[in-house]
Short mmCIF file of C-alpha atoms in Angstrom, two decimals:
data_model
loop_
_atom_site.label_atom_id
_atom_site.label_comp_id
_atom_site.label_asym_id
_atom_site.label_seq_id
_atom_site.Cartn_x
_atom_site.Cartn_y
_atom_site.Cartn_z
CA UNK A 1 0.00 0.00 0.00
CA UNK A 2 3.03 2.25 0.68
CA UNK A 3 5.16 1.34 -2.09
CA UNK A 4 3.02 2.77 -4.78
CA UNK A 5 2.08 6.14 -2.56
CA UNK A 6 5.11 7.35 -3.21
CA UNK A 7 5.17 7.10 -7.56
CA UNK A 8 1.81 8.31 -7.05
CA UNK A 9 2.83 11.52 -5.63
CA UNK A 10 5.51 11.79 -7.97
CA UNK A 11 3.09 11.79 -11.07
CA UNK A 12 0.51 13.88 -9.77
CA UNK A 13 2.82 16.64 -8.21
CA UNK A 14 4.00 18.06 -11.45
CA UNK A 15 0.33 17.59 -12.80
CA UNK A 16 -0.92 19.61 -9.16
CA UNK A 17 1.71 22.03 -10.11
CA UNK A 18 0.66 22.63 -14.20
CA UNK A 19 -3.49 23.36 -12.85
CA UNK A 20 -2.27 25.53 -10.32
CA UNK A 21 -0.08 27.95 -12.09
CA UNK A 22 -0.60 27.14 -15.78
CA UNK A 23 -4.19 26.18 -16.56
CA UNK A 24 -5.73 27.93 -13.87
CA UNK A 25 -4.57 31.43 -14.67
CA UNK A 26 -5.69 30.67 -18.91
CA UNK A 27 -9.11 30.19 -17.50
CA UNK A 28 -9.09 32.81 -14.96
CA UNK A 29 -7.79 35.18 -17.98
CA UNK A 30 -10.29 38.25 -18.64
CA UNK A 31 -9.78 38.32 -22.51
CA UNK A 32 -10.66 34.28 -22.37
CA UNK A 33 -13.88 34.91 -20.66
CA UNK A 34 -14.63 37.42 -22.73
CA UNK A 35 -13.90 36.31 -26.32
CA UNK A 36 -16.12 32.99 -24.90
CA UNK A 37 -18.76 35.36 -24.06
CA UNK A 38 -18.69 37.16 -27.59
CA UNK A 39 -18.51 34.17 -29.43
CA UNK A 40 -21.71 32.43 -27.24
CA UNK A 41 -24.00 35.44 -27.96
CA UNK A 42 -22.78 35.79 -31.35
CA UNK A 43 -24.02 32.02 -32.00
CA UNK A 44 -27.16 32.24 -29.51
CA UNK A 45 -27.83 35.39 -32.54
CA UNK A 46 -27.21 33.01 -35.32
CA UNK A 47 -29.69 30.52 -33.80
CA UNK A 48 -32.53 33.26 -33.12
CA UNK A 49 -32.10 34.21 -37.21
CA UNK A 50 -31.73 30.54 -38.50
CA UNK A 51 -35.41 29.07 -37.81
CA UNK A 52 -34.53 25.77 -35.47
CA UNK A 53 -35.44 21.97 -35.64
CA UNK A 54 -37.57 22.59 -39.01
CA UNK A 55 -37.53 19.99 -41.54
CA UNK A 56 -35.34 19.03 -44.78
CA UNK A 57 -37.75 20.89 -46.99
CA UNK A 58 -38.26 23.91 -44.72
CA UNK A 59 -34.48 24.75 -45.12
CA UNK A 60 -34.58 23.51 -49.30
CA UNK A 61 -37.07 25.99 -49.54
CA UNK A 62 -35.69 29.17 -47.81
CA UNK A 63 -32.35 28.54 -47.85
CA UNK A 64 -31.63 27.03 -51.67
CA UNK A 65 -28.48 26.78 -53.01
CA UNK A 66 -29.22 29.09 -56.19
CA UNK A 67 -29.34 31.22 -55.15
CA UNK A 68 -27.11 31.27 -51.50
CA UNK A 69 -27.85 33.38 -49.21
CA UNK A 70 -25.43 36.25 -48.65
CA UNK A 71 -23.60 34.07 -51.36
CA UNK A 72 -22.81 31.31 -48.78
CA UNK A 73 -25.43 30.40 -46.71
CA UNK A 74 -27.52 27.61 -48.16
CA UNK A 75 -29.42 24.23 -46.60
CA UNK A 76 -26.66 22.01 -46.97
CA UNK A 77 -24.11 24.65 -44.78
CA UNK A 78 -26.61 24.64 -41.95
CA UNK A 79 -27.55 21.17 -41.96
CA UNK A 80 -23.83 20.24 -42.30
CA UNK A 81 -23.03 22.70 -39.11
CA UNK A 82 -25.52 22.02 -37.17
CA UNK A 83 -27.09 25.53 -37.60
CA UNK A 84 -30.59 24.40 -37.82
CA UNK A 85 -30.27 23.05 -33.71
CA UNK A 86 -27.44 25.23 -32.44
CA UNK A 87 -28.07 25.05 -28.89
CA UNK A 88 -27.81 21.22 -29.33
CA UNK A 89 -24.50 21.16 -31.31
CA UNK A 90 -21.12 19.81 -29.45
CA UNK A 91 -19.10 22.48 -30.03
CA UNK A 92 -22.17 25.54 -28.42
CA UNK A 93 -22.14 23.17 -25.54
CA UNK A 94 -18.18 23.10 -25.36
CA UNK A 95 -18.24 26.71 -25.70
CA UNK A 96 -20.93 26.80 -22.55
CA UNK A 97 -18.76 24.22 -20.41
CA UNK A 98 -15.51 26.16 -21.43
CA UNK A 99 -16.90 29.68 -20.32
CA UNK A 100 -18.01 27.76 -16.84
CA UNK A 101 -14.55 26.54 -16.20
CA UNK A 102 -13.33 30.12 -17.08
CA UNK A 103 -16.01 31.33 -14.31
CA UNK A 104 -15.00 28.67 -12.06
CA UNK A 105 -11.57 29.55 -12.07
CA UNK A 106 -11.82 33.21 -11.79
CA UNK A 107 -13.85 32.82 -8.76
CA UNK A 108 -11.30 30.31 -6.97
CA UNK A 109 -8.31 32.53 -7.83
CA UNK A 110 -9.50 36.21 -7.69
CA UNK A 111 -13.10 36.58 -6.18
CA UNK A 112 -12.66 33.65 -3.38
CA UNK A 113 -8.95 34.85 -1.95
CA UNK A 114 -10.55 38.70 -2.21
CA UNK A 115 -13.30 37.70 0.02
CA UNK A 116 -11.12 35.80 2.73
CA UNK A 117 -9.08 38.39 3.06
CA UNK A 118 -11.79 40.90 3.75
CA UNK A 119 -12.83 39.04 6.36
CA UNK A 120 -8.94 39.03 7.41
CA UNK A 121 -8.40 42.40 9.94
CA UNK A 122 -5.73 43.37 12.24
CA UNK A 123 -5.40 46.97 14.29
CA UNK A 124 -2.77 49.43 12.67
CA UNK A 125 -0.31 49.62 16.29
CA UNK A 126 1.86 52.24 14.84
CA UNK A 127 1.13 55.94 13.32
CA UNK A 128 3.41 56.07 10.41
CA UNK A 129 0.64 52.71 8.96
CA UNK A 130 -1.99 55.47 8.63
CA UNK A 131 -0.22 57.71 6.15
CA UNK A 132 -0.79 54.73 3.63
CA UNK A 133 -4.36 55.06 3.85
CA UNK A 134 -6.29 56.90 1.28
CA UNK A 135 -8.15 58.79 3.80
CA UNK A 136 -6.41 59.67 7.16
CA UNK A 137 -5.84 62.16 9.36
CA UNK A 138 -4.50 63.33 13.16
CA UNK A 139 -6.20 64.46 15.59
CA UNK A 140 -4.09 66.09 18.40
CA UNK A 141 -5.71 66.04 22.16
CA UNK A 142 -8.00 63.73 21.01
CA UNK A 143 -8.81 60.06 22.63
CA UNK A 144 -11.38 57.10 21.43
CA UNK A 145 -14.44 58.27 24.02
CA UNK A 146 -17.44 58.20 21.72
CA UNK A 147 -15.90 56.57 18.53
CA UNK A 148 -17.00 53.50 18.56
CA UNK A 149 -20.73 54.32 19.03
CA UNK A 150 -20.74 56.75 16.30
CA UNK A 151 -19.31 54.02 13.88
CA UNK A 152 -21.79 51.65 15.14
CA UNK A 153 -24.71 54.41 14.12
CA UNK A 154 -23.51 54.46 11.21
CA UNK A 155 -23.82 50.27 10.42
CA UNK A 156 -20.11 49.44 11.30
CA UNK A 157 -19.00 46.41 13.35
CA UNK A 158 -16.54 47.67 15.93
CA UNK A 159 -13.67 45.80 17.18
CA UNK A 160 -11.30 47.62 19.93
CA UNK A 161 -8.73 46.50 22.11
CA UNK A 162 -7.16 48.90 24.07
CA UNK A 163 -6.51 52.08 22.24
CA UNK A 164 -6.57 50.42 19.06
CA UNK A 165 -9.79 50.45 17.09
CA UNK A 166 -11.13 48.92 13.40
CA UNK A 167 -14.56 48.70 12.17
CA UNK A 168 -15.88 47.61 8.63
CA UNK A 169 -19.02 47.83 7.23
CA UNK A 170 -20.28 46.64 3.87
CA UNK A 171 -19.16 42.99 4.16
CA UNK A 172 -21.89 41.81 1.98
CA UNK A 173 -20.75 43.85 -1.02
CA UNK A 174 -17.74 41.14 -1.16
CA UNK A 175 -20.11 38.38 -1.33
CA UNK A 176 -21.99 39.71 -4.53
CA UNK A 177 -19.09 39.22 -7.12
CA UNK A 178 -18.81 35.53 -5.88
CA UNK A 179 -22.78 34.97 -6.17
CA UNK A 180 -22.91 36.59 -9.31
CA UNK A 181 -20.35 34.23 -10.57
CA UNK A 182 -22.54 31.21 -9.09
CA UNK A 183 -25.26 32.29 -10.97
CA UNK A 184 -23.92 32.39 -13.96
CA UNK A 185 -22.73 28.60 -13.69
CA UNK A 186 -26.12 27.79 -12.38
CA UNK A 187 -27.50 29.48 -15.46
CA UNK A 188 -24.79 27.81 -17.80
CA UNK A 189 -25.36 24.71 -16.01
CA UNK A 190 -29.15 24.63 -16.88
CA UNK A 191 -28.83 25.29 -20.50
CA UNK A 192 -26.62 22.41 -20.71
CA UNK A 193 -28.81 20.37 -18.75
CA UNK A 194 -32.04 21.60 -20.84
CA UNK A 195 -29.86 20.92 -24.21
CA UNK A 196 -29.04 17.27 -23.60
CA UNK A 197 -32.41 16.20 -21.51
CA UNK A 198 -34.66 18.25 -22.83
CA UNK A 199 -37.11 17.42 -26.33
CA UNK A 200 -39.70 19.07 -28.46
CA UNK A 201 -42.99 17.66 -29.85
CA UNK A 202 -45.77 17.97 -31.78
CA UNK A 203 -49.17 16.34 -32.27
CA UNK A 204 -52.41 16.99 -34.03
CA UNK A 205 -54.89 15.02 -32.44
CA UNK A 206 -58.43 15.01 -33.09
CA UNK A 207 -61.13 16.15 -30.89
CA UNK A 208 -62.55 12.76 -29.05
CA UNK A 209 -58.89 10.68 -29.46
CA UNK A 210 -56.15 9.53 -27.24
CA UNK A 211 -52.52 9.82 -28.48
CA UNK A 212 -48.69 9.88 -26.74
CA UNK A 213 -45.92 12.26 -27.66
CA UNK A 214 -44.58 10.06 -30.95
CA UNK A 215 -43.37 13.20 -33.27
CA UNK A 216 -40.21 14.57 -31.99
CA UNK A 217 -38.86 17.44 -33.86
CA UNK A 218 -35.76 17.38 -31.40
CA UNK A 219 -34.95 15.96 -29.02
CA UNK A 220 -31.15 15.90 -26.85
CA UNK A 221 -29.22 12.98 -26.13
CA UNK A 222 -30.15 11.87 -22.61
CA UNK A 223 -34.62 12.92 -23.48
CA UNK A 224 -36.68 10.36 -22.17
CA UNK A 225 -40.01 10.72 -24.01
CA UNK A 226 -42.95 10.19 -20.95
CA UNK A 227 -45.17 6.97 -21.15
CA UNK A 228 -48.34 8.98 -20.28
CA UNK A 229 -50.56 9.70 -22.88
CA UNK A 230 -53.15 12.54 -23.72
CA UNK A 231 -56.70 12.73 -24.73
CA UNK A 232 -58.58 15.67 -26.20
CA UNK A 233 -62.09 15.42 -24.63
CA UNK A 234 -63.15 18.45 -26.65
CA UNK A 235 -62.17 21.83 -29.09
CA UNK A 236 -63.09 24.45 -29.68
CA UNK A 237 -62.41 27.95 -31.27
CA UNK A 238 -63.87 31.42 -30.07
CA UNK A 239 -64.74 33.30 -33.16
CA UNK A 240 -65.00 37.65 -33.19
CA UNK A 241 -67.62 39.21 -34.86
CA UNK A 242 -65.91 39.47 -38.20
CA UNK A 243 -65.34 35.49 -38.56
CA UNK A 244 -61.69 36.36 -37.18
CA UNK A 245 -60.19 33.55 -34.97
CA UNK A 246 -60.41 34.80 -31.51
CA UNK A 247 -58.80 31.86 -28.90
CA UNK A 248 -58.79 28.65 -29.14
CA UNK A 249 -59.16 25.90 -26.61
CA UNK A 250 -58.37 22.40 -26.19
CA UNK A 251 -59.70 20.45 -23.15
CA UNK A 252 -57.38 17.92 -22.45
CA UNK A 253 -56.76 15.18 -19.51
CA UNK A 254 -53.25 13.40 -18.66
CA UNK A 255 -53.44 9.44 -18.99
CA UNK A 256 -50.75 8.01 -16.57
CA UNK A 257 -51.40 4.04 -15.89
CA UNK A 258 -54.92 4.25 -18.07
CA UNK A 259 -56.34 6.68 -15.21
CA UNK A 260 -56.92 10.35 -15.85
CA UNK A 261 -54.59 12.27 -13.20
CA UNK A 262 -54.48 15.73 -14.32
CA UNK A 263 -57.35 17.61 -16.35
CA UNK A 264 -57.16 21.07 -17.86
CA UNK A 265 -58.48 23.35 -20.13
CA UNK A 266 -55.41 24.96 -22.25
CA UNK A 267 -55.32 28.01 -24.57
CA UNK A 268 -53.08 30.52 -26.79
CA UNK A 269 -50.84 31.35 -23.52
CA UNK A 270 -51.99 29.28 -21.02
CA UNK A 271 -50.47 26.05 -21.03
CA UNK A 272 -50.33 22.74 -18.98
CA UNK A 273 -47.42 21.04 -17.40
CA UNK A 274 -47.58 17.93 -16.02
CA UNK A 275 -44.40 15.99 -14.93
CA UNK A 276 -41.29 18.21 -16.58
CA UNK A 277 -43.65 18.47 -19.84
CA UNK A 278 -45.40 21.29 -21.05
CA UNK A 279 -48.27 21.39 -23.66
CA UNK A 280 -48.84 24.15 -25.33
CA UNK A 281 -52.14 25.24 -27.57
CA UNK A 282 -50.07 26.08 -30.74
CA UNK A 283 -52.23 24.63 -33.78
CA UNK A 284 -55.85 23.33 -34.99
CA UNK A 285 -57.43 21.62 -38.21
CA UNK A 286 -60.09 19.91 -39.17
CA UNK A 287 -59.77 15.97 -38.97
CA UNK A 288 -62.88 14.65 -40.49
CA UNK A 289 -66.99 15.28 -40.69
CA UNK A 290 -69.93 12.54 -39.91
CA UNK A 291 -72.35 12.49 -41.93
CA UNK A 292 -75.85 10.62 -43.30
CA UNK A 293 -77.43 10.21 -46.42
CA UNK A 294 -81.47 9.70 -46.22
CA UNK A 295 -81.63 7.12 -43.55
CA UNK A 296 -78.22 5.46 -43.81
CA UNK A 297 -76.28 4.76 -40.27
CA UNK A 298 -73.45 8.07 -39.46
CA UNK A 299 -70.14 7.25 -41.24
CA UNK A 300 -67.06 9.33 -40.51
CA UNK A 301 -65.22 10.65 -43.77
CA UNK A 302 -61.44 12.11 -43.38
CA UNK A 303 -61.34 16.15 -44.57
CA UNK A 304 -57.94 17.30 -46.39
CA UNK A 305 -56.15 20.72 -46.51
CA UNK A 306 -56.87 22.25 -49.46
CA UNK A 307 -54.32 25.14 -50.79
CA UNK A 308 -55.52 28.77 -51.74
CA UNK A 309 -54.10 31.48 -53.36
CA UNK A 310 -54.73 33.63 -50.68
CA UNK A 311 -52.98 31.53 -47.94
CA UNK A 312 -56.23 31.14 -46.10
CA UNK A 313 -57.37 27.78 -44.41
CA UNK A 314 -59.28 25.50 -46.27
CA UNK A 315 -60.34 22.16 -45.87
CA UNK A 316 -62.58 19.57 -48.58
CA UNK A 317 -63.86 16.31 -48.84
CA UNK A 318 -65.49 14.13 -51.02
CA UNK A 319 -69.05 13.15 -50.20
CA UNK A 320 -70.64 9.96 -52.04
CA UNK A 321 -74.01 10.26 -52.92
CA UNK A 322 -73.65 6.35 -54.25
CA UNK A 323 -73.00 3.28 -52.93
CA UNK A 324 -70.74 2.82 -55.84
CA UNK A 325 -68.50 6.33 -55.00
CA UNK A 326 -69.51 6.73 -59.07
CA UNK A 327 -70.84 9.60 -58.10
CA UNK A 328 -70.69 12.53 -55.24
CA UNK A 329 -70.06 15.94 -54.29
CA UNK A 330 -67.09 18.28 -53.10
CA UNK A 331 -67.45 19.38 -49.65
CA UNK A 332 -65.38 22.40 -48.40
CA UNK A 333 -65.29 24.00 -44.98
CA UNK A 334 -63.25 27.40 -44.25
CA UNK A 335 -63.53 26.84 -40.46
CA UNK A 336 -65.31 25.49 -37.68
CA UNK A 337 -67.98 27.53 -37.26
CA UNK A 338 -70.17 24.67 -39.04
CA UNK A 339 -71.24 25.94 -42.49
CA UNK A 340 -69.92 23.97 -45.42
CA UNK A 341 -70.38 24.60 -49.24
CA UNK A 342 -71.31 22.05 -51.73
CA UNK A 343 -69.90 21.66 -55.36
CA UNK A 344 -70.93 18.97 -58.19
CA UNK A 345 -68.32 17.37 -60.52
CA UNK A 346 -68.48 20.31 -62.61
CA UNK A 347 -67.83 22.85 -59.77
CA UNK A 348 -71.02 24.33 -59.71
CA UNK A 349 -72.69 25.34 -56.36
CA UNK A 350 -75.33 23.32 -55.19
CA UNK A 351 -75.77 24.74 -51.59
CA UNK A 352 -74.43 25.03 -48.34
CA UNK A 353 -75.17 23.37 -45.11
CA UNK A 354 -73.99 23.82 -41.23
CA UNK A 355 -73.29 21.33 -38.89
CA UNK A 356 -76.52 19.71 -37.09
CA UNK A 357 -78.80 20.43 -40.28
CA UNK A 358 -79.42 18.68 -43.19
CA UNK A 359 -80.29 19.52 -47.03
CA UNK A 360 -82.85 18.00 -49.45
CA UNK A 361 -80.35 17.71 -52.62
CA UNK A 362 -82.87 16.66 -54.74
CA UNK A 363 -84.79 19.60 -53.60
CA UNK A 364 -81.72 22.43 -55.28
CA UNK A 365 -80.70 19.94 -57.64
CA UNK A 366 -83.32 18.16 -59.16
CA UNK A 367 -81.84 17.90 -62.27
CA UNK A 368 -78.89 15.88 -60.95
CA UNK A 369 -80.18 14.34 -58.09
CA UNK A 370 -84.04 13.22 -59.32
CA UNK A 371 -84.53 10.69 -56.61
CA UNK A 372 -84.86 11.88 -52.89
CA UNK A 373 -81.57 12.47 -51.38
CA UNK A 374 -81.11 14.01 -48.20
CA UNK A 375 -77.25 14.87 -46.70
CA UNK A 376 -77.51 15.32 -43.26
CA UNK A 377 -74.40 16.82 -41.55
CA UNK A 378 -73.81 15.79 -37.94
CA UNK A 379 -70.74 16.80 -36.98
CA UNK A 380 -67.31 18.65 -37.44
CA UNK A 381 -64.47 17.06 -35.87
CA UNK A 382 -61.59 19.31 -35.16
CA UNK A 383 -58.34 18.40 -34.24
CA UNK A 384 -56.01 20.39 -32.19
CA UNK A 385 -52.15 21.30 -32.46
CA UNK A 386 -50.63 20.66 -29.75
CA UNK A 387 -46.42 21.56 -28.94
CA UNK A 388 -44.56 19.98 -26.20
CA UNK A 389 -41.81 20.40 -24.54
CA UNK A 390 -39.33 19.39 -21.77
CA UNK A 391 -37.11 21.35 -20.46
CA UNK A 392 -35.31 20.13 -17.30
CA UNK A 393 -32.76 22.50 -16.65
CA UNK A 394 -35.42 25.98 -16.73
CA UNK A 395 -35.19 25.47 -12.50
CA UNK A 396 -31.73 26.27 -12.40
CA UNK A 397 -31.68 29.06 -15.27
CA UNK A 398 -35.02 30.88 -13.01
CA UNK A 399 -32.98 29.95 -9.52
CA UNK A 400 -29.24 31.57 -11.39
CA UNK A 401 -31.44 34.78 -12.99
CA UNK A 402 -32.81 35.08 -8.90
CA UNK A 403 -28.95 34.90 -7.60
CA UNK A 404 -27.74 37.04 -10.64
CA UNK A 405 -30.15 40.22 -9.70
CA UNK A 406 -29.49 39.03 -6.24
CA UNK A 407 -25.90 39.31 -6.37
CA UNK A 408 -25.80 42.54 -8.43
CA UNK A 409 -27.49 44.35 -5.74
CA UNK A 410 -25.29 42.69 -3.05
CA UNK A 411 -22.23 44.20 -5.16
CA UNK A 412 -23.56 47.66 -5.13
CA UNK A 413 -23.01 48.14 -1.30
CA UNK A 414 -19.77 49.60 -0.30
CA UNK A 415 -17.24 47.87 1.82
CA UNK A 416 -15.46 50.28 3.96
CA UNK A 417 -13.08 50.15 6.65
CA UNK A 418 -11.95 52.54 9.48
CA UNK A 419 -8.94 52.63 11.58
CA UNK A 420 -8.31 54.44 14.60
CA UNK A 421 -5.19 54.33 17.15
CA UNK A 422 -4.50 57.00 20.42
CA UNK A 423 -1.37 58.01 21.44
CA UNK A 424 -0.47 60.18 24.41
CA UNK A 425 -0.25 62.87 21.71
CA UNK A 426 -3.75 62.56 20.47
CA UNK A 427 -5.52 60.39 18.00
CA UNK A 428 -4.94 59.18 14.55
CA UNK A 429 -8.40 58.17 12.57
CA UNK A 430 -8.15 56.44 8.61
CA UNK A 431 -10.37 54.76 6.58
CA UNK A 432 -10.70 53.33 2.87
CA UNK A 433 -13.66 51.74 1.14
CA UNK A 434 -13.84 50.18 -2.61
CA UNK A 435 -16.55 52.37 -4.27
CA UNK A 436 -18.59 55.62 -3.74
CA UNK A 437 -15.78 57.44 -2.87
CA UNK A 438 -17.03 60.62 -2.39
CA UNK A 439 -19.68 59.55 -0.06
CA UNK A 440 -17.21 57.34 2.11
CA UNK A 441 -14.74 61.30 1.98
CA UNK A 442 -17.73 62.61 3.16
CA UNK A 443 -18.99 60.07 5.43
CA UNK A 444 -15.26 60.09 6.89
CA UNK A 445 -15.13 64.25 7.34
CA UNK A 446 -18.70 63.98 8.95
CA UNK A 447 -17.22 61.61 11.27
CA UNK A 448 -13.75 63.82 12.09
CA UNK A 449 -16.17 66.78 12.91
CA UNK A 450 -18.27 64.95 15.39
CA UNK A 451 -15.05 63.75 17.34
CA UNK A 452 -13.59 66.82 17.52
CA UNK A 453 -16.98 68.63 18.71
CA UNK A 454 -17.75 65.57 21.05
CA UNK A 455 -14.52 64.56 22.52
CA UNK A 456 -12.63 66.51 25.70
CA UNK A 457 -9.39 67.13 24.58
CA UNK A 458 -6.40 65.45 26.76
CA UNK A 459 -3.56 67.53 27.83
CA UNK A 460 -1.19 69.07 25.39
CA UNK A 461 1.29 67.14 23.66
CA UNK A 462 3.67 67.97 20.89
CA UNK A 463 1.49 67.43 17.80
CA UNK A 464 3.31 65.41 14.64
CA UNK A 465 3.30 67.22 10.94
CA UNK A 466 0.31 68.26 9.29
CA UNK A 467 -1.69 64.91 7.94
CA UNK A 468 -3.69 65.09 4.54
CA UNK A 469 -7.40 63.69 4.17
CA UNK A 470 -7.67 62.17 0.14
CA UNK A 471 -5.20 65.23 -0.69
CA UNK A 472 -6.73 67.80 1.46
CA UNK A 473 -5.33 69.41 4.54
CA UNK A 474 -5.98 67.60 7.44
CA UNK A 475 -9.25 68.81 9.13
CA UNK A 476 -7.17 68.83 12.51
CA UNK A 477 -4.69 71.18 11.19
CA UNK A 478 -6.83 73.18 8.45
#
């Protein structure tokens, strides 16, 4: 067991000794962190311009290779980079893990060893100590009666011993910088997480069905797609006066084990999560009608998209008016308020008809349809588009965002420090602080003028030379 300590140590001192003062002090190096930085918001740009996880055929089609885009930038480039997931790519997430490291380090070796030793004090014992001070001065005939409580109005913790005195407030302000730093690994730390655990779906399922997340559009390496499944127990869409789509709403319930656990009704902005997994209300159609001809039992016929000129939703079928299918008519439907139009063969318009009514064909078209033929139109069965998606690491980007504002207003509070030391010739008083200068000169003058109206003097002494407050004359000897 003690034989091979000693190799051991031998191979991982020089390694011990190349992270401490080689690789530690690249990562902790400002222009590192901040080239990563540029180069992560310059791709997170890229990826909000390039559409992401869209199909072969979306990129074919806006992205074609005659001709390129700025002269370069075609389907094959971005499917070949990776440019059409980014955030999903190896080398975004080495650039994430790198910057961390580069965080990490900069905290260990600057921000940590800054905050231990501001919470490192001694007393300054001799007078010449005080001159180094940014703010100092000497006060001749002057002892410590009433010092420490003023500093302790004023938020300071006072330490004395004797006729030596320091007090500091402000220690907080040296804990922001390291929390800030936290929460930007937390926040790093969650996108990674959310990249390689987290997946995006979509399914259009009809109003009435059951279905399970099946069609991924992306998905990272460690997603586990859930075993519950969902079922649409209704849709419906809100209309405005003008035939506009106002909201639309999908009332769904969470199958886990065969039994409903969790039901909701969703819209536009209102989601439901259940489990890691959110479902969003992000689509609808039109999945098929039931109908009846004369007496006939319902039968269900499937409705197709139908393109327009004008871009606008449209959706036909074709209705049989024989047993054959010889013969029939074109259904269309613009929406799902109910009303459908009817075309022959030869595209003329026979009539229209809305869901729950029925029309006598051979009543508006006897020439075609001499026999008695009656379509009756029971129902219009919508299907909704739902979007899912898991995210896993969105608790520790919210819980790093809460640090980061956090630890930005724990950074704006000043640390400051005050010295003070009697003699038998009177008193010497310093101070320095980190920001807000000005206030922390005033703060400190404030304080001189309250100790010198406050204070008995002690007997005459010699005084030493004229002392200088932040390049002022002292305000003992001004």
């Amino acid at each position: 067991m003690f034989k091979n300590s000693a190799p051991l140590s031998r191979w991982l001192s020089p390694l011990r000794r190349y992270f401490r003062h080689e690789l530690l002090p690249l990562l902790a190096d400002l222009r590192l962190a901040i080239g990563l930085l540029l180069a992560i918001a310059l791709l997170s740009a890229l990826g909000t311009v390039i559409e992401q996880e869209e199909t072969v055929a979306f990129y074919q089609a806006h992205y074609p290779e005659h001709p390129a885009l700025f002269g370069f930038l075609t389907w094959r480039l971005i499917l070949k980079l990776g440019l059409d997931h980014v955030y999903r790519t190896p080398w975004f997430l080495a650039l994430l893990i790198l910057f961390g490291s580069s965080l990490a380090a900069c905290s260990f070796t600057r921000q940590w060893p800054m905050l231990k030793v501001a919470r490192r004090w001694s007393y300054l014992t001799r007078p010449h100590s005080f001159q180094r001070l940014p703010f100092w001065t000497y006060l001749p005939q002057q002892s410590l009666q009433g010092l420490p409580q003023r500093l302790r109005q004023r938020g300071y913790v006072v330490f004395q011993d004797g006729s030596r005195l320091y007090a500091r407030k402000g220690l907080i302000g040296r804990f922001g910088p390291i929390l800030v730093h936290v929460s930007m690994l937390l926040i790093l730390l969650g996108a990674i997480w959310g990249s390689i655990g987290g997946f995006k779906a979509q399914e259009l399922i009809p109003s009435g069905s059951v279905a399970a997340i099946e069609h991924v559009t992306g998905a990272g390496d460690l997603a586990r797609l859930p075993t519950w499944q969902m079922r649409v127990n209704r849709f419906w869409i809100d209309y405005a006066p003008d035939g506009r789509v106002k909201q639309f709403y999908s009332d769904l319930s969470i199958l886990d084990g065969g039994q409903e656990v969790k039901r909701q009704t969703i819209s536009v902005n209102h989601p439901l999560s259940y489990r890691g997994v959110t479902l969003y209300q992000a689509d609808w159609s039109i999945d098929s009608i039931r109908i009846r001809l004369n007496n006939s039992p319902p039968f269900q016929i499937p409705v197709v998209p139908v393109p327009t000129q004008a871009g606008s939703k449209l959706w036909g079928a074709f209705v049989p008016t024989r047993p054959d299918l010889s013969e029939g008519l074109t259904l269309l439907l613009p929406d799902l308020q109910g009303t459908a139009l009817l075309y022959d063969t030869q595209g003329q318009w026979v009539g229209s008809l809305r869901q729950g009514m029925s029309l006598a064909l051979d009543e508006v078209a006897p020439q075609r349809f001499p026999k008695p033929l009656t379509l009756h139109l029971d129902e219009v069965i919508g299907a909704t588009g739902l979007q899912m998606k898991s995210d896993p690491g969105i608790p520790l980007v919210y819980l790093g965002f809460g640090l980061l504002m956090l630890g930005v207003v724990m950074s704006y509070f000043s640390y400051s420090q005050v010295w003070a030391l009697e003699t038998e010739a009177g008193l010497y008083l310093g101070g320095k602080t980190n920001r807000a200068l000005v206030t922390f000169e005033r703060e400190f003058a404030h304080l001189v003028e309250q100790q010198l109206l406050s204070s008995p003097p002690s007997p005459a002494k010699e005084s030493p030379p004229a002392a200088r407050v932040s390049g002022t004359e002292s305000l003992a000897n001004g």
